[in-house]
Structure formats: structure tokens, C-alpha cells
């Protein structure tokens, strides 16, 4: 019998509850205090301070299902398993249980609760490097569960290491990471494709094996000299892809066939008269449409609107690609209006705010869709003319780069669409060379650059350097200072901290005058000079509100929360200068912050303001 997504969610929650785990509310897709990362990309994102040693208000055993976006996968969408939007089922041990319990429970969940057949499951473990030994402990646990040696594979840090930045070399100072042990499902009905290597194995990309979950043993922290130190605790960070586990449970190697995606495909089939799975190009376009509409709806529901920057630009890209690939299917109008309701229908029981937002999302997308369809139609005429000419030789990339730039500048036709056009015509272009030349032309013309956003799409992240931590505490001071100067109508709208500066968005009834701004800066520096202690307390949510701690309205909080205080003391928290719902980390005393300067103050919306400080 088909395992549905709702049933899987229930099973997962029940399983971890019986093992004394508490559910942590998932965070929004656009994280609040994460400087360079555009979107929530993993379940552990909200847990970084706790993995680094802070105390979590709900204890040491946690679980949830977190929505995420992985922008770097956008070009991979079209095969049987890549998606930009995903849901990750996670459980965590913050210095409580470790490998033995985790591996046994992970196995029990997959084989007993979900009923996956053991014969289809394969395991990978960390092979070891010069500095970090082979994970023999996990190997013997897997063996004690009856896994034969022939089904255990060893890989290095490129596959069996996890951190938000990827491999150890790419991790910034202060970032937590660790070795992993992953479980793969083998779809025996998919033949190995020798294009991906002579022999198939769990990490082969041919589609026969699907990684369904990842046990990360978060044990290390990157140090300044590039080495790794042990974290205060040995933590577990488990992530299981909801779509992928469903695909395995239903013995279908195609994640687009499961019930969080297939109804969208079916709608596209009805609207276009095309059959899913028949022709490769049509199938690919259908997968792109169904993945992108899901991501787009979820992003819009979390408040993202199409724009030329950051998160808004990613949403815009998704919508434009839908128009583009819809056209390939002969689906030339009302794509989003038709597909948004299907996404709402699939998820309305899980994300209860979706139905009330459906209309507004539809109209937002419709406007964007119509606008882009015009651009596309005009540009494609030009592209057609150009690409049908036989060019060759070493000037090909240069010619194409100039055309792509011209199309962008005159019609706003995005370069990635141009690359897609080239790809579709199977023209042999050196994409790296093309990109270099395109960028060169771009900067020569000093056009408004979307490059920054593109770079971020590769997935940057928050670092936990001392500087970032200092700016984090300074942000709390700034928040309170704004209340002091502007009164109680100030509302935090966002915060973004890097090791270079802090950025704080807030709404207020009026713009501050120059002298008010000076006052804000003076208050912050006064509080820094007063050398106030920074400390926290874990309290029930109701109590936190009672003592006047400032919460972030866009976030859902669990029953117990952590409140950070600047000044005051445990016996008289009321006298603290600032009180805020926050996970940390922070400096211990404000004197560690040093002098703060407000660099810029600007209006970014009708009642929305932004401050940069350093
Ligand atoms: N953080 C790990 C991942 O995202 C496990 O949850 O794969």
C-alpha cells in the first residue's frame, strides 16, 4: 500500500516522541539571523549555537520536519531526484546519545516503522584521513545489526563529511561539522548507466542508488589555523529527506511520482495533453514546473516577493524558468494560476496558512508571469535567429557572450535562459569560458549587477567568528536603543550579520532625524562602555513575554524559550537593559564589542528602514 506523506510525518513524530524527543518548531525559509545564507538549507540551521555548546531550552533530544531550499540544485532539477524545495526529517542529540543509539534507531525507523526491505539498504561510512581516523565504531554497529561487509562502503570527506559549507577545507572558522554515516536505497529496477563509471556503488550518480538519510556525528569545530578541535559535546544531527524516504517506501525511483509532487505533474499532463515519462525533454520540463511551483509557493507564503535581489531574485528565477519550460510543453498561459491551488491542496494540512494566502500568491505570480512571457517571446525570436547561424572556432564563446549580454541589457533576458537555449540546441559551448567573457562584458558596461545574488546562490553561510558574535550582541543593543529613541512602535523586520558589519531592518512610523540617529549610536556605545554582563535564562514562553522580552514576530517559538539579557542579573532580570528571545551566541560582556559606528541609515519601504553599523 502506498505510504503517504501525511502518514510518514506521523510515523516520524511518533517514533521520536517515544524516545523522549521534543519537537522544535521549524524556522522560516528565510532565516532571521544568518548573514550570508539566503535560505534555510538544513534542519540543523537553527541549532548551530546549541551544537557549539549553548543549552537548548527544550533539552538535549529534539526532532522536527524542516522545510528547506537548496538553490545550488536548481540546474540539476529534471532528473529523478533533485528538487530545490525539500523537507528534511531531523532528530538531534545535543551531547546526549551518540553513534550506538542513533544508528540502531535510524535502522529501526527505516526497517521496522517504514518497512524498507533490508536487502535494498546500503551503508556508507567515513574512510578516514591523516587527521581523522576511519569510523570503525559505526562500522561495527552496522555489522552488529546484521549488515554484511559487502554492503558497507567507505568514502572520504567529499562524501562522508557534513558541514553547512561542505568539505572541511571550505569551512569557515568556528563552524561545526563532522563525519557521517549515510543510508542508501537501491532501486534494482534501474540499470546502472556506465556513463557514470564502470561499476555502480551507493554514491554513483546513475540513479540506481538514492541517499535517503544522513547521520552526522557533529563533533568538530574549525579552528583559526585550519585544524579541528573537539566541540564541547558529541552531537548527533540526523537528516532524512522526506521525499526520498517516500520514494524508497513506495519503491519508486522517481521522487516526482510521490504524493507531494505527482498531483502537480498530473495537472500539467491534463493541461498540456503531454504524457509524463514518455519523452525525455517533456518529462524534464514537467519536473521543473512541479518543483519550481512548490518552491515558489512556499517562498511567497513566507513573505518573499519577486525582485532583483537576493531571495526575491531566486523566486523570480523560479517563475521565469516556469514560463520558459512551460513554453517547451506548449503551456503558454496561466501556468501559475493553474498550479498554485494544487500545491495548496497538497500541503494545506501541514502548512495551515497556505489556503488564506492562495489568492495573493496567485496574483503576485500572474503579474510576474505575464511580464516575463513578453520578454521571452521577444528575446526568443532574436535567439532563434542567432543560434541558427553556423558559428564555430575559438570565437564562439565571445560571440555568444556578447549576444547574451545584449539580450539582457535590451530586454532583460536572463543569461541562464540563454544558456538553456544553447543547451537545448546541443551546441558545444565551453560554459566556463562563456561565463568569464560574459562577466567581463558585464562589468565593462557597469550594468546593475546581479552577480552578488548569484554568488550567494552557491550557498554561503553564517560564520561564528568572534567578530560576528560581537555584532550579534551589538544588534541587541541597537534594537533596544531604537525603542528608547523612537518609542514602542518599532518592530524588527530582519537582521543580517557578517564578520564585517551588522544590518538591521525595522519598521517605524517615521524616519529618524540626524540627531535621533546620533542618539541611537550614543546609547549603544554607552551600554558598551558600561561593561554590562550578557547572560541568558531558559523560561516558559509566557514568562518571557511577561518580563517584556522582545520576540521576532515572524518566528514561531516553542513552549520554552531562551532569553538573552544585557545587564541586570538573575535575581533582578527586570533591570536588564535589553531582553530578547534568542538562541545566541553572544559575548559575555558588552565591553568585548568595542566602538560601534552607524554607517548608513536608509528607507527601504514605506515604513521600513535599514541600518548598517560596524
Ligand atoms: N545536516 C545534515 C543534512 O542536512 C543532516 O541533517 O544532511
PDB file of N, CA, C and O and ligand atoms in Angstrom, residues 41-45 70 86 88-92 162-164 180 211 213-216 218 237-240, ligand 1:
ATOM      1  N   UNK A  41      18.696  25.867   4.692  1.00  0.00           N
ATOM      2  CA  UNK A  41      19.134  24.783   3.812  1.00  0.00           C
ATOM      3  C   UNK A  41      19.263  23.452   4.521  1.00  0.00           C
ATOM      4  O   UNK A  41      19.570  22.436   3.906  1.00  0.00           O
ATOM      5  N   UNK A  42      19.041  23.457   5.825  1.00  0.00           N
ATOM      6  CA  UNK A  42      19.098  22.193   6.569  1.00  0.00           C
ATOM      7  C   UNK A  42      18.380  22.374   7.901  1.00  0.00           C
ATOM      8  O   UNK A  42      18.203  23.496   8.373  1.00  0.00           O
ATOM      9  N   UNK A  43      18.012  21.251   8.470  1.00  0.00           N
ATOM     10  CA  UNK A  43      17.281  21.300   9.735  1.00  0.00           C
ATOM     11  C   UNK A  43      18.131  21.825  10.871  1.00  0.00           C
ATOM     12  O   UNK A  43      17.628  22.427  11.821  1.00  0.00           O
ATOM     13  N   UNK A  44      19.464  21.604  10.768  1.00  0.00           N
ATOM     14  CA  UNK A  44      20.314  21.989  11.894  1.00  0.00           C
ATOM     15  C   UNK A  44      20.601  23.487  11.966  1.00  0.00           C
ATOM     16  O   UNK A  44      21.201  23.957  12.911  1.00  0.00           O
ATOM     17  N   UNK A  45      20.151  24.212  10.940  1.00  0.00           N
ATOM     18  CA  UNK A  45      20.500  25.628  10.872  1.00  0.00           C
ATOM     19  C   UNK A  45      20.154  26.408  12.152  1.00  0.00           C
ATOM     20  O   UNK A  45      20.936  27.197  12.634  1.00  0.00           O
ATOM     21  N   UNK A  70      17.394  24.439  -1.515  1.00  0.00           N
ATOM     22  CA  UNK A  70      18.803  24.353  -1.907  1.00  0.00           C
ATOM     23  C   UNK A  70      18.926  24.917  -3.321  1.00  0.00           C
ATOM     24  O   UNK A  70      18.621  24.255  -4.297  1.00  0.00           O
ATOM     25  N   UNK A  86      12.668  21.101  -0.406  1.00  0.00           N
ATOM     26  CA  UNK A  86      12.638  19.759   0.182  1.00  0.00           C
ATOM     27  C   UNK A  86      12.210  19.865   1.631  1.00  0.00           C
ATOM     28  O   UNK A  86      12.220  20.944   2.218  1.00  0.00           O
ATOM     29  N   UNK A  88      13.061  18.110   5.339  1.00  0.00           N
ATOM     30  CA  UNK A  88      14.059  17.264   5.976  1.00  0.00           C
ATOM     31  C   UNK A  88      13.547  16.821   7.338  1.00  0.00           C
ATOM     32  O   UNK A  88      13.202  17.649   8.170  1.00  0.00           O
ATOM     33  N   UNK A  89      13.504  15.504   7.519  1.00  0.00           N
ATOM     34  CA  UNK A  89      13.092  14.991   8.820  1.00  0.00           C
ATOM     35  C   UNK A  89      14.360  14.891   9.665  1.00  0.00           C
ATOM     36  O   UNK A  89      15.302  14.188   9.276  1.00  0.00           O
ATOM     37  N   UNK A  90      14.373  15.585  10.784  1.00  0.00           N
ATOM     38  CA  UNK A  90      15.609  15.622  11.571  1.00  0.00           C
ATOM     39  C   UNK A  90      15.418  15.186  13.006  1.00  0.00           C
ATOM     40  O   UNK A  90      14.367  15.414  13.603  1.00  0.00           O
ATOM     41  N   UNK A  91      16.442  14.540  13.550  1.00  0.00           N
ATOM     42  CA  UNK A  91      16.478  14.372  15.003  1.00  0.00           C
ATOM     43  C   UNK A  91      17.881  14.716  15.480  1.00  0.00           C
ATOM     44  O   UNK A  91      18.851  14.591  14.717  1.00  0.00           O
ATOM     45  N   UNK A  92      17.953  15.204  16.707  1.00  0.00           N
ATOM     46  CA  UNK A  92      19.242  15.669  17.228  1.00  0.00           C
ATOM     47  C   UNK A  92      19.479  15.203  18.655  1.00  0.00           C
ATOM     48  O   UNK A  92      18.533  15.152  19.468  1.00  0.00           O
ATOM     49  N   UNK A 162      29.991  16.199   6.837  1.00  0.00           N
ATOM     50  CA  UNK A 162      28.933  17.187   6.631  1.00  0.00           C
ATOM     51  C   UNK A 162      29.185  18.442   7.453  1.00  0.00           C
ATOM     52  O   UNK A 162      29.489  18.384   8.650  1.00  0.00           O
ATOM     53  N   UNK A 163      29.069  19.569   6.770  1.00  0.00           N
ATOM     54  CA  UNK A 163      29.012  20.869   7.436  1.00  0.00           C
ATOM     55  C   UNK A 163      28.205  21.733   6.486  1.00  0.00           C
ATOM     56  O   UNK A 163      28.037  21.363   5.327  1.00  0.00           O
ATOM     57  N   UNK A 164      27.752  22.883   6.967  1.00  0.00           N
ATOM     58  CA  UNK A 164      26.964  23.719   6.061  1.00  0.00           C
ATOM     59  C   UNK A 164      27.795  24.212   4.892  1.00  0.00           C
ATOM     60  O   UNK A 164      27.274  24.578   3.852  1.00  0.00           O
ATOM     61  N   UNK A 180      30.087  11.445   8.696  1.00  0.00           N
ATOM     62  CA  UNK A 180      28.718  10.969   8.553  1.00  0.00           C
ATOM     63  C   UNK A 180      28.670   9.473   8.269  1.00  0.00           C
ATOM     64  O   UNK A 180      29.659   8.872   7.851  1.00  0.00           O
ATOM     65  N   UNK A 211      20.439   8.331  -1.892  1.00  0.00           N
ATOM     66  CA  UNK A 211      20.773   8.561  -0.482  1.00  0.00           C
ATOM     67  C   UNK A 211      19.491   8.974   0.222  1.00  0.00           C
ATOM     68  O   UNK A 211      18.868   9.964  -0.136  1.00  0.00           O
ATOM     69  N   UNK A 213      19.115   9.011   3.858  1.00  0.00           N
ATOM     70  CA  UNK A 213      19.311   9.743   5.107  1.00  0.00           C
ATOM     71  C   UNK A 213      20.775   9.808   5.508  1.00  0.00           C
ATOM     72  O   UNK A 213      21.614   9.061   5.005  1.00  0.00           O
ATOM     73  N   UNK A 214      21.026  10.732   6.414  1.00  0.00           N
ATOM     74  CA  UNK A 214      22.381  11.084   6.768  1.00  0.00           C
ATOM     75  C   UNK A 214      22.509  11.220   8.282  1.00  0.00           C
ATOM     76  O   UNK A 214      21.827  12.054   8.879  1.00  0.00           O
ATOM     77  N   UNK A 215      23.331  10.391   8.885  1.00  0.00           N
ATOM     78  CA  UNK A 215      23.621  10.537  10.316  1.00  0.00           C
ATOM     79  C   UNK A 215      24.917  11.316  10.434  1.00  0.00           C
ATOM     80  O   UNK A 215      25.984  10.801  10.079  1.00  0.00           O
ATOM     81  N   UNK A 216      24.827  12.560  10.901  1.00  0.00           N
ATOM     82  CA  UNK A 216      26.049  13.354  11.049  1.00  0.00           C
ATOM     83  C   UNK A 216      26.471  13.295  12.515  1.00  0.00           C
ATOM     84  O   UNK A 216      25.654  13.547  13.407  1.00  0.00           O
ATOM     85  N   UNK A 218      28.326  15.239  14.759  1.00  0.00           N
ATOM     86  CA  UNK A 218      28.870  16.602  14.889  1.00  0.00           C
ATOM     87  C   UNK A 218      29.755  16.670  16.106  1.00  0.00           C
ATOM     88  O   UNK A 218      29.273  16.737  17.232  1.00  0.00           O
ATOM     89  N   UNK A 237      23.321  14.807  14.427  1.00  0.00           N
ATOM     90  CA  UNK A 237      22.468  15.616  13.561  1.00  0.00           C
ATOM     91  C   UNK A 237      22.002  14.685  12.443  1.00  0.00           C
ATOM     92  O   UNK A 237      22.759  14.374  11.539  1.00  0.00           O
ATOM     93  N   UNK A 238      20.766  14.224  12.569  1.00  0.00           N
ATOM     94  CA  UNK A 238      20.254  13.296  11.560  1.00  0.00           C
ATOM     95  C   UNK A 238      19.343  14.039  10.594  1.00  0.00           C
ATOM     96  O   UNK A 238      18.518  14.859  11.014  1.00  0.00           O
ATOM     97  N   UNK A 239      19.463  13.748   9.315  1.00  0.00           N
ATOM     98  CA  UNK A 239      18.562  14.325   8.335  1.00  0.00           C
ATOM     99  C   UNK A 239      18.103  13.272   7.349  1.00  0.00           C
ATOM    100  O   UNK A 239      18.917  12.573   6.746  1.00  0.00           O
ATOM    101  N   UNK A 240      16.801  13.121   7.225  1.00  0.00           N
ATOM    102  CA  UNK A 240      16.250  12.167   6.261  1.00  0.00           C
ATOM    103  C   UNK A 240      15.346  12.925   5.301  1.00  0.00           C
ATOM    104  O   UNK A 240      14.431  13.622   5.715  1.00  0.00           O
TER     105      UNK A 240
HETATM  106  N1  LIG B   1      22.580  18.346   8.434  1.00  0.00           N
HETATM  107  C1  LIG B   1      22.553  17.132   7.711  1.00  0.00           C
HETATM  108  C2  LIG B   1      21.984  17.296   6.314  1.00  0.00           C
HETATM  109  O1  LIG B   1      21.383  18.298   6.019  1.00  0.00           O
HETATM  110  C3  LIG B   1      21.749  16.110   8.464  1.00  0.00           C
HETATM  111  O2  LIG B   1      20.581  16.673   8.905  1.00  0.00           O
HETATM  112  O3  LIG B   1      22.132  16.392   5.528  1.00  0.00           O
END
